[in-house]
C-alpha cells in the first residue's frame, strides 16, 4: 500500500490483494515490488478505454463474432447426464432477448455447511422439491367396470423410499377427490356419474395427482460435487426453494433471469446476465472480455427492469428517431415521429452516418476552436 500510494496508482482493491499475494509468494524486495507496480500501472493504463471509443459497437462485435462459432444444439448438462439444458447460440439469444419463458429452466441447489454432507437430509429435501405423482407410489391399480370404481393399493416401501409422509398424502387425496373410501392403504374412488368415460377420466386423474413437489419443478437429480451434495432440477422456483430449511441462500441459483429479478432484485439480475452469458461462451471454449458483457447487462437493466435488446426493448426505445428507424420497422417509427413532431438532435452515431456527417467518436468527438490573431 505504501509503494502504491507513493506511485499514486489508483488500483481497485482486488488488484491490490493480488499484487500483495504475488509479492509474498515470490518474496519480492521493495525494489522489485516497485518495478512490478510500475509495469502494472502501464498495463492498467493500456487496458483502460480511450476517450471517444465506440464501446457499444466494440461490445456488439465482441459478443457477436464468437456467436458465429457457436453450436446450435441442446446439450446435456455438464456433469449431470439426465438433465437437458440449452447451450450455445440459442441460450445467448434467450439471454439478450430477455425471454420471459426460457426453454430449459434449471436450478443448482446447494446446502449450508451442517447439511452439505448429510445424504439423508439432501434426499428428503430433493423429494420435497421434485414432482411425485400417485403413479410413483402405487402397488396395484384396478379399473373395476362391474362396481364402477377405481381401486388402488399404495406401496408403503415406495413412500418410505421417497421419504414422503403418508398422512400428508392422504390429506391431499381427500382434498382432491370427494368420493373416496380409505381402508388402510387401499383406496377406492367413485366417478361422479356411473359411465365408462367418467371412470376412465377418473383413473387418469388418480394416476396424475401430484402428492409432493414445488410448483414448476419436475425432475430432480442429486449429484456429488467434491465434498458436498447438490441438487439440479428441471424447472425453476427460486422463491419457494430459498424458504426451505438448510438451503444455502447465497450459492443456490437458477438460470431464469426474470425469476432472479423478481426474488432478488435488479442488481442480482444484472449479475445473472453477466454470469449466464460468460458461462455460455466459456462452455464453447470462447473468451470475451467481461467488460463487453457487462456493458450489455448494464444496458438491459439500466431502467430498473430487465429489457431485451431489440425492437421491443433497447433498440426500439432510443431517443433518436433515425436510430430507431435504422434498426427495424422503419415506416412505423418515421410515421409516429412525424405525427408527434419529434426532433432528432443528431447526437448519436447511426443518425450521423445516415445523413452523412462526421460521427461523434474518436476525432469526430472533439470540437476545435481557433482564436483569430488579434
mmCIF file of C-alpha atoms in Angstrom, residues 4 7 23 33 36 41 73 79 97 119 123 131 148 207 263 272 295 319 353 373:
data_model
loop_
_atom_site.group_PDB
_atom_site.id
_atom_site.type_symbol
_atom_site.label_atom_id
_atom_site.label_comp_id
_atom_site.label_asym_id
_atom_site.label_seq_id
_atom_site.Cartn_x
_atom_site.Cartn_y
_atom_site.Cartn_z
ATOM 1 C CA UNK A 4 1.170 2.134 -4.419
ATOM 2 C CA UNK A 7 3.398 5.983 -7.053
ATOM 3 C CA UNK A 23 4.725 -10.361 -3.621
ATOM 4 C CA UNK A 33 7.891 -4.743 -5.897
ATOM 5 C CA UNK A 36 6.335 -4.751 -10.652
ATOM 6 C CA UNK A 41 0.493 0.754 -13.863
ATOM 7 C CA UNK A 73 -27.706 -27.885 -30.442
ATOM 8 C CA UNK A 79 -21.768 -33.380 -15.147
ATOM 9 C CA UNK A 97 -33.906 -11.331 -25.793
ATOM 10 C CA UNK A 119 -27.109 -37.568 2.284
ATOM 11 C CA UNK A 123 -32.585 -36.840 -0.339
ATOM 12 C CA UNK A 131 -42.550 -33.689 -8.505
ATOM 13 C CA UNK A 148 -67.849 -48.703 -11.435
ATOM 14 C CA UNK A 207 -52.702 -41.502 -11.534
ATOM 15 C CA UNK A 263 -36.930 -12.650 -5.985
ATOM 16 C CA UNK A 272 -27.061 -13.165 -13.545
ATOM 17 C CA UNK A 295 -21.988 -3.217 -20.892
ATOM 18 C CA UNK A 319 -34.225 8.805 -28.131
ATOM 19 C CA UNK A 353 -23.967 8.142 -40.666
ATOM 20 C CA UNK A 373 -4.835 36.555 -34.407
#
